[in-house]
Each structure stands twice: as structure tokens, then as C-alpha cells.
């Protein structure tokens, strides 16, 4: 028997190669030398066998460790040799590169699971604040009650699939230079079910599922925001032939509040005051999520200045600290003043200091504050 080549050498990678490097190297060799692509080419066939054996060992962390320490001896006795050359080309790539090495069994189970569903729901800002329970009507595929999802007319039964004798898989045994290899593929006659219906159920026509609208209660916790998703486990489409149901995702959109804006857990309120309120200070009632609250703005409040009201923001969905409310002051400078108002303002300006300069400075200051906004 010929001396075996080093597995790393076979794949053309270094000993430090990552799983991805190995996958890439094997994929490249497989592309070039797979028997499906090289009929009657003995050299290619040998190369493919060699590479698939090397990949089978090195892609398994445990076997790779043994091989690294003890060489070929360690892995030869550690389980049946693997050969992929009997597997159709497409299956190899599905197995190795499709979903991280899922076997046929995992694939079949996965396809039995019902689909996930999405339900879009709009709620008000206030509902997002306090939380709410909503009833929703969800049209979805549910298990047929006439046949309990089996798809067979009651009493008619099923027969074992003659193609696979009930296993759902077609197994093939092939001899290779590394020993006998068994490969399995989904039975084409029954699609992997292992059974065939004698009489399909009259209600679901053998599908085992029916579209029904079901009313569900959805509990929305306080603090949700637009884009928040609530997963209702098992409330998606029913599985096929008794497979597990999918999930239902309720995707939320929260309507804007008339007066409060939201920023993460905080809410922002823009408070408009006139120049007298800003200059002298005032007590003003403002809206919060908890209702109207009176706050005192100090004398000399500037345009764009903000005040924080701790703990007046949105609740945290995960039960953490509540956000804050920020009151941002906008000083509204009056336009279209009457002659009397103008005279009064001039008088106010005159009282703040030296008449001719400070009078200008008062409005100058106001202008400067606005430009900061
Ligand atoms: Zn049915
Ligand atoms: Zn079958």
C-alpha cells in the first residue's frame, strides 16, 4: 500500500489553517476534481478521494487534534473512513457549504417546521408608555382537525412508502478504497415522510393544514418603541405532518405624541416662553407622560436652555431605570408690536443700564442667544 500523503499537503494548506481555510481548500479541489465533473478520469477521482478524506478528518476538531499528534495511525482506527465521491455533487455542497454541515435528518426536520409570521401593529405613544394588551386576528395555517395533521382521510390510513420502506431515506452502499460507505438521500417517492396516503383528507386535501384566522392576545410591555418585536412562540404557521409550528413576530410602530418627542428612553418637550417669562422666570404647567406638572423656570433663562426632569421619561422594557424628560426652552420674541408695547420695551431697556448703549445691548443679547439654537 502506498504511503499516505500528509492531509495538510493534500489540501494545500498550512498546519495552522482555520476551518474556513480548510473549507475553501477542499471546495476548490472538489470543484476541479469531483467525479461528476470528471467522468472516467482516474487521476481526478483519486485526488478527490484523497482530498475528501483529508477534509473529513481535519474539519473534525477532535480527529484533527489526534492527527496532528499521531498522524495517520490515529485517525485510521478512529471510526469509519469517509468518502464523499459517491454523493452527488450538489449534496456535497449542501452538506459542507450550505448550512454548516447539516445532515439530511436535520434538513428534513427543519423543512417540517411551520413558517414564521409577521404581524405589523400600530399603537399610540400612551399605550407604549403604560403597556397594553391587544387582541389580534391572525390568518395562518393551522393543523387540520379532521385528520390531525396527518393528511389522511380518517379511517383510510396510510401505507408504508414502497420506495424507502418507511425510512424516508434511500440508502446506498458503495465500496471505495477506504472501505464501504453509506450515503443517504431523501426518498423522492414520499418526500421523506416514509408513508403514502391511501385517501387524502377531504377537508385539507392531504395537506394536513388549513388556513384559519385565530384571535390572539398580545401583551405589550411598557417602554416599547417603533421597531420593537414581540415573539409569540409557536403561534406561526403549523408544521407539516406534525412538525413544530413557526413563531409569530408582532412588529410594533408607535405613533408620535402631539407634544412630546421621544429619544431612546428620554422624552423631549419644547417649551415656548415669551421674553418676559424668560427674563423674570415663571411657573408653567407642562405636559408629561404622568400628566400635567408645574415647573419653575428661573429668571434669566436663555433660549435653547434645557431642564431635566429625572424619571419622567419612558420605562425600560427590560425593567431598568425610567428615562428622563428634557424641557427645552424656546424664547419667542414678539413680532408686530403695538406702539404701546414698543414704548414699554424701550422703557425696560432703559432701566437695565445706560440708556443709549444698553438699550441696543438688550436686543443684541437676545439675538445672540437665538443664533445659538
Ligand atoms: Zn385534513
Ligand atoms: Zn419513501
Coordinates of C-alpha atoms and ligand atoms in Angstrom, one line a residue:
X1 CA 0.0 0.0 0.0
X2 CA 1.3 3.4 -1.0
X3 CA 2.4 5.8 1.7
X4 CA -0.3 8.3 2.5
X5 CA 0.3 11.9 1.8
X6 CA 0.0 14.4 4.7
X7 CA -3.5 15.7 4.9
X8 CA -2.5 19.3 5.0
X9 CA -0.3 18.8 2.0
X10 CA -3.3 17.1 0.2
X11 CA -5.4 20.2 0.8
X12 CA -2.5 22.5 0.1
X13 CA -2.9 24.4 3.4
X14 CA -0.6 25.1 6.3
X15 CA -0.9 23.3 9.7
X16 CA -2.4 26.4 11.2
X17 CA -5.2 26.6 8.6
X18 CA -8.5 27.8 10.1
X19 CA -11.8 25.8 9.5
X20 CA -12.6 28.4 6.8
X21 CA -9.2 27.9 5.1
X22 CA -9.8 24.1 5.1
X23 CA -13.3 24.5 3.7
X24 CA -12.1 26.8 0.9
X25 CA -9.2 24.5 0.0
X26 CA -11.4 21.4 -0.1
X27 CA -14.1 23.3 -2.1
X28 CA -11.6 24.3 -4.7
X29 CA -10.3 20.7 -5.1
X30 CA -13.8 19.4 -5.1
X31 CA -14.8 21.8 -7.9
X32 CA -11.9 20.7 -10.0
X33 CA -11.8 17.0 -9.4
X34 CA -15.3 15.8 -8.4
X35 CA -16.1 12.6 -10.4
X36 CA -19.4 14.2 -11.6
X37 CA -17.3 16.7 -13.5
X38 CA -14.5 14.3 -14.5
X39 CA -16.1 11.1 -15.7
X40 CA -13.6 8.4 -16.3
X41 CA -10.7 10.4 -15.0
X42 CA -8.8 8.2 -12.6
X43 CA -6.4 10.8 -11.5
X44 CA -9.1 13.3 -10.7
X45 CA -11.0 10.6 -8.8
X46 CA -8.1 9.7 -6.7
X47 CA -7.3 13.3 -6.0
X48 CA -10.9 13.9 -5.0
X49 CA -11.0 10.8 -2.7
X50 CA -7.7 11.9 -1.1
X51 CA -9.0 15.4 -0.5
X52 CA -12.3 14.4 0.9
X53 CA -10.7 12.0 3.3
X54 CA -8.3 14.8 4.4
X55 CA -11.1 17.2 4.8
X56 CA -13.3 14.8 6.7
X57 CA -10.5 14.4 9.3
X58 CA -9.3 17.9 9.5
X59 CA -12.7 19.5 9.6
X60 CA -13.5 17.5 12.8
X61 CA -11.7 19.2 15.6
X62 CA -11.2 16.1 17.7
X63 CA -9.9 14.0 14.8
X64 CA -7.7 16.9 13.7
X65 CA -6.1 17.0 17.1
X66 CA -5.4 13.3 17.0
X67 CA -4.0 13.5 13.5
X68 CA -1.8 16.4 14.5
X69 CA -0.3 14.4 17.4
X70 CA -0.1 10.9 16.0
X71 CA -0.5 11.1 12.2
X72 CA -2.5 8.8 10.0
X73 CA -2.4 5.9 12.6
X74 CA -4.6 7.8 15.0
X75 CA -7.4 8.7 12.6
X76 CA -7.5 5.4 10.7
X77 CA -8.6 3.5 13.7
X78 CA -10.9 6.3 14.9
X79 CA -14.0 5.4 13.0
X80 CA -15.1 4.6 9.5
X81 CA -13.3 6.2 6.7
X82 CA -15.4 8.7 4.9
X83 CA -15.7 9.2 1.2
X84 CA -17.9 11.7 -0.5
X85 CA -17.3 10.6 -4.1
X86 CA -20.5 8.6 -4.2
X87 CA -22.5 11.6 -3.1
X88 CA -24.0 13.6 -5.9
X89 CA -22.1 16.9 -6.5
X90 CA -25.0 19.1 -5.3
X91 CA -25.3 17.2 -2.0
X92 CA -21.7 17.7 -1.1
X93 CA -22.0 21.4 -1.3
X94 CA -25.2 21.4 0.6
X95 CA -23.6 19.3 3.3
X96 CA -20.4 21.2 3.6
X97 CA -21.2 24.7 2.4
X98 CA -24.9 25.1 2.7
X99 CA -25.7 25.2 6.3
X100 CA -22.7 24.4 8.3
X101 CA -22.7 20.7 7.8
X102 CA -26.3 19.8 8.5
X103 CA -27.2 16.2 7.8
X104 CA -30.2 15.0 5.8
X105 CA -32.1 14.4 9.0
X106 CA -31.6 17.9 10.3
X107 CA -32.7 19.3 6.9
X108 CA -35.8 17.2 6.9
X109 CA -36.8 18.3 10.4
X110 CA -36.2 21.9 9.5
X111 CA -38.4 21.8 6.5
X112 CA -41.2 20.3 8.6
X113 CA -41.3 23.3 10.8
X114 CA -44.1 25.9 10.0
X115 CA -43.1 29.3 8.7
X116 CA -42.7 32.3 11.0
X117 CA -45.3 35.0 10.5
X118 CA -45.0 38.8 10.9
X119 CA -47.9 41.0 12.1
X120 CA -47.5 44.7 12.0
X121 CA -49.2 46.7 14.7
X122 CA -49.5 50.4 15.4
X123 CA -50.0 51.6 18.9
X124 CA -50.2 55.1 20.5
X125 CA -47.5 56.8 22.4
X126 CA -49.5 56.5 25.6
X127 CA -50.0 52.7 25.0
X128 CA -46.3 52.3 24.6
X129 CA -45.8 54.2 27.9
X130 CA -48.2 52.1 30.0
X131 CA -48.2 48.9 28.1
X132 CA -51.3 47.3 26.7
X133 CA -52.9 44.1 25.8
X134 CA -54.3 43.8 22.2
X135 CA -56.4 41.3 20.5
X136 CA -55.3 40.4 17.0
X137 CA -56.8 38.3 14.3
X138 CA -54.1 36.3 12.6
X139 CA -54.8 34.3 9.5
X140 CA -52.5 31.3 9.4
X141 CA -52.2 27.7 8.5
X142 CA -53.3 25.5 11.4
X143 CA -53.3 21.8 11.9
X144 CA -56.4 20.2 10.2
X145 CA -58.6 18.8 12.9
X146 CA -60.2 16.3 10.6
X147 CA -57.0 14.4 10.1
X148 CA -55.0 15.8 13.0
X149 CA -52.4 17.0 10.5
X150 CA -51.7 13.6 9.1
X151 CA -53.4 14.4 5.8
X152 CA -55.1 11.1 5.5
X153 CA -58.9 10.7 5.4
X154 CA -59.9 9.3 8.9
X155 CA -60.0 5.5 8.8
X156 CA -58.3 5.3 5.5
X157 CA -54.9 5.0 6.9
X158 CA -51.6 5.2 5.2
X159 CA -49.3 2.8 3.6
X160 CA -45.6 2.4 4.1
X161 CA -43.8 4.0 1.2
X162 CA -42.6 1.2 -1.1
X163 CA -39.7 3.3 -2.3
X164 CA -37.9 3.6 1.1
X165 CA -39.8 1.0 3.1
X166 CA -40.8 3.7 5.5
X167 CA -37.5 5.2 6.4
X168 CA -37.9 8.3 4.3
X169 CA -34.4 7.9 3.0
X170 CA -32.8 6.0 0.2
X171 CA -29.5 4.5 1.4
X172 CA -26.8 3.5 -0.9
X173 CA -23.7 1.5 0.0
X174 CA -20.7 1.9 -2.1
X175 CA -17.3 0.3 -2.0
X176 CA -14.3 2.5 -2.1
X177 CA -10.6 2.1 -1.4
X178 CA -11.3 3.2 2.2
X179 CA -14.0 0.7 2.9
X180 CA -17.7 0.7 2.4
X181 CA -19.6 4.0 2.5
X182 CA -23.2 4.5 3.2
X183 CA -24.9 7.6 1.9
X184 CA -28.5 8.7 2.4
X185 CA -30.8 10.8 0.3
X186 CA -34.4 11.9 0.9
X187 CA -36.8 9.4 -0.7
X188 CA -38.3 11.0 -3.9
X189 CA -41.5 8.9 -3.7
X190 CA -42.7 10.1 -0.3
X191 CA -40.6 13.3 0.1
X192 CA -39.1 11.9 3.3
X193 CA -42.3 11.1 5.1
X194 CA -41.9 7.3 4.8
X195 CA -45.7 7.0 4.3
X196 CA -48.1 7.4 1.4
X197 CA -51.8 8.4 1.8
X198 CA -54.4 5.9 0.7
X199 CA -57.1 8.6 0.6
X200 CA -56.2 12.2 1.2
X201 CA -58.3 14.1 3.9
X202 CA -61.3 15.7 2.3
X203 CA -61.0 18.8 4.3
X204 CA -57.4 19.7 3.8
X205 CA -56.8 17.7 0.6
X206 CA -54.0 15.8 2.2
X207 CA -52.1 18.9 3.2
X208 CA -52.7 18.4 6.9
X209 CA -53.1 22.1 7.3
X210 CA -55.9 24.7 6.7
X211 CA -55.9 28.4 6.7
X212 CA -57.8 29.7 9.7
X213 CA -58.0 33.1 11.4
X214 CA -57.3 32.9 15.0
X215 CA -57.7 35.6 17.7
X216 CA -54.7 36.0 19.9
X217 CA -54.0 38.2 22.8
X218 CA -50.7 40.1 22.7
X219 CA -49.3 41.6 25.8
X220 CA -47.2 44.7 25.0
X221 CA -44.9 45.7 27.8
X222 CA -44.4 49.4 28.8
X223 CA -41.5 51.1 27.1
X224 CA -41.6 49.5 23.6
X225 CA -40.6 51.7 20.7
X226 CA -41.1 51.6 16.9
X227 CA -39.4 48.6 15.6
X228 CA -39.8 46.6 18.8
X229 CA -40.7 43.0 18.1
X230 CA -42.7 40.6 20.3
X231 CA -42.3 36.9 19.6
X232 CA -45.2 34.6 20.2
X233 CA -43.5 31.2 20.3
X234 CA -45.4 28.6 18.3
X235 CA -48.1 30.9 17.0
X236 CA -46.8 30.9 13.4
X237 CA -47.9 28.5 10.7
X238 CA -48.5 24.9 11.8
X239 CA -45.7 22.5 10.9
X240 CA -46.0 19.9 8.1
X241 CA -47.1 16.4 9.1
X242 CA -47.0 17.2 12.8
X243 CA -43.8 19.2 12.6
X244 CA -43.3 22.1 15.1
X245 CA -45.1 25.4 14.5
X246 CA -43.3 28.5 13.5
X247 CA -43.3 31.7 15.6
X248 CA -45.3 34.9 15.2
X249 CA -43.5 38.2 15.3
X250 CA -45.5 41.2 16.2
X251 CA -43.6 44.2 14.9
X252 CA -44.6 47.5 16.5
X253 CA -44.9 51.0 15.3
X254 CA -45.5 53.7 17.9
X255 CA -47.4 56.8 16.8
X256 CA -45.9 60.2 17.5
X257 CA -47.2 62.1 20.5
X258 CA -48.8 65.5 19.9
X259 CA -46.4 67.3 22.3
X260 CA -43.6 65.0 23.4
X261 CA -40.8 63.7 21.2
X262 CA -39.0 60.5 22.1
X263 CA -35.3 59.9 22.1
X264 CA -34.5 56.4 23.3
X265 CA -35.9 56.3 26.9
X266 CA -36.0 60.1 27.2
X267 CA -38.8 62.4 26.1
X268 CA -38.3 66.0 25.0
X269 CA -40.7 68.8 25.4
X270 CA -40.2 72.1 23.7
X271 CA -41.4 74.9 25.9
X272 CA -42.2 78.2 24.3
X273 CA -41.9 81.2 26.6
X274 CA -42.0 84.9 25.9
X275 CA -39.1 87.3 26.7
X276 CA -40.8 88.5 29.9
X277 CA -41.1 84.9 31.3
X278 CA -37.6 84.2 30.2
X279 CA -36.2 87.3 31.8
X280 CA -38.2 87.2 35.1
X281 CA -38.8 83.5 35.5
X282 CA -42.2 81.9 35.8
X283 CA -44.2 78.8 37.0
X284 CA -45.5 77.0 34.0
X285 CA -47.6 73.8 33.7
X286 CA -46.2 71.4 31.1
X287 CA -47.3 68.0 29.8
X288 CA -45.5 64.9 30.9
X289 CA -46.3 61.2 30.5
X290 CA -47.7 61.2 34.0
X291 CA -49.9 64.2 33.4
X292 CA -49.5 68.0 33.7
X293 CA -46.7 69.1 36.1
X294 CA -45.9 72.6 37.1
X295 CA -42.3 73.6 36.8
X296 CA -40.5 76.8 37.7
X297 CA -38.2 78.3 35.1
X298 CA -35.6 80.6 36.7
X299 CA -35.2 84.3 35.9
X300 CA -32.7 84.8 33.1
X301 CA -33.5 81.6 31.2
X302 CA -31.8 81.6 27.8
X303 CA -33.2 80.4 24.5
X304 CA -32.2 76.8 23.9
X305 CA -31.5 76.1 27.6
X306 CA -32.8 72.8 28.8
X307 CA -34.1 71.4 32.1
X308 CA -34.1 67.8 33.1
X309 CA -36.9 66.2 34.9
X310 CA -35.5 63.0 36.2
X311 CA -37.5 59.8 35.9
X312 CA -40.3 61.4 33.7
X313 CA -39.2 59.6 30.5
X314 CA -40.2 56.2 29.1
X315 CA -40.0 53.0 31.1
X316 CA -37.3 50.5 30.2
X317 CA -38.8 47.4 28.5
X318 CA -36.3 45.2 30.4
X319 CA -37.3 46.7 33.8
X320 CA -34.4 49.1 34.1
X321 CA -34.4 52.7 35.1
X322 CA -37.0 55.0 33.6
X323 CA -35.8 57.7 31.2
X324 CA -35.9 61.5 31.8
X325 CA -37.9 64.3 30.4
X326 CA -36.0 67.3 29.0
X327 CA -37.7 70.6 28.7
X328 CA -36.0 72.7 26.0
X329 CA -36.9 76.4 26.2
X330 CA -37.6 78.4 23.2
X331 CA -37.8 82.1 23.8
X332 CA -40.3 83.6 21.4
X333 CA -39.5 87.1 20.5
X334 CA -42.7 89.1 19.8
X335 CA -43.3 90.4 16.3
X336 CA -45.7 93.1 15.2
X337 CA -45.6 95.0 18.5
X338 CA -48.0 97.8 19.1
X339 CA -46.7 101.3 19.7
X340 CA -47.6 101.0 23.3
X341 CA -45.7 97.7 23.7
X342 CA -42.7 99.1 21.9
X343 CA -42.6 102.1 24.2
X344 CA -42.8 99.7 27.2
X345 CA -40.0 97.6 26.0
X346 CA -37.8 100.7 25.4
X347 CA -38.5 101.7 28.9
X348 CA -37.5 98.2 30.1
X349 CA -34.3 98.5 28.0
X350 CA -33.7 101.9 29.6
X351 CA -33.9 100.5 33.1
X352 CA -31.3 97.9 32.5
X353 CA -28.4 100.3 32.4
X354 CA -27.0 103.2 30.4
X355 CA -29.8 104.2 28.0
X356 CA -28.2 104.7 24.7
X357 CA -25.9 101.6 24.7
X358 CA -27.6 99.0 26.8
X359 CA -30.9 99.5 25.0
X360 CA -29.2 98.1 22.0
X361 CA -27.3 95.5 24.0
X362 CA -30.6 94.0 25.4
X363 CA -31.8 93.1 21.9
X364 CA -28.3 92.3 20.8
X365 CA -28.1 89.7 23.6
X366 CA -31.4 88.2 22.6
X367 CA -30.3 87.9 19.0
X368 CA -27.1 86.3 20.0
X369 CA -29.0 83.7 22.1
X370 CA -31.3 82.9 19.3
X371 CA -28.4 82.3 16.9
X372 CA -27.0 79.6 19.2
X373 CA -30.0 77.5 18.6
Ligands
LIG1 ZN1 -57.0 17.1 7.0
LIG2 ZN1 -40.3 6.9 0.6

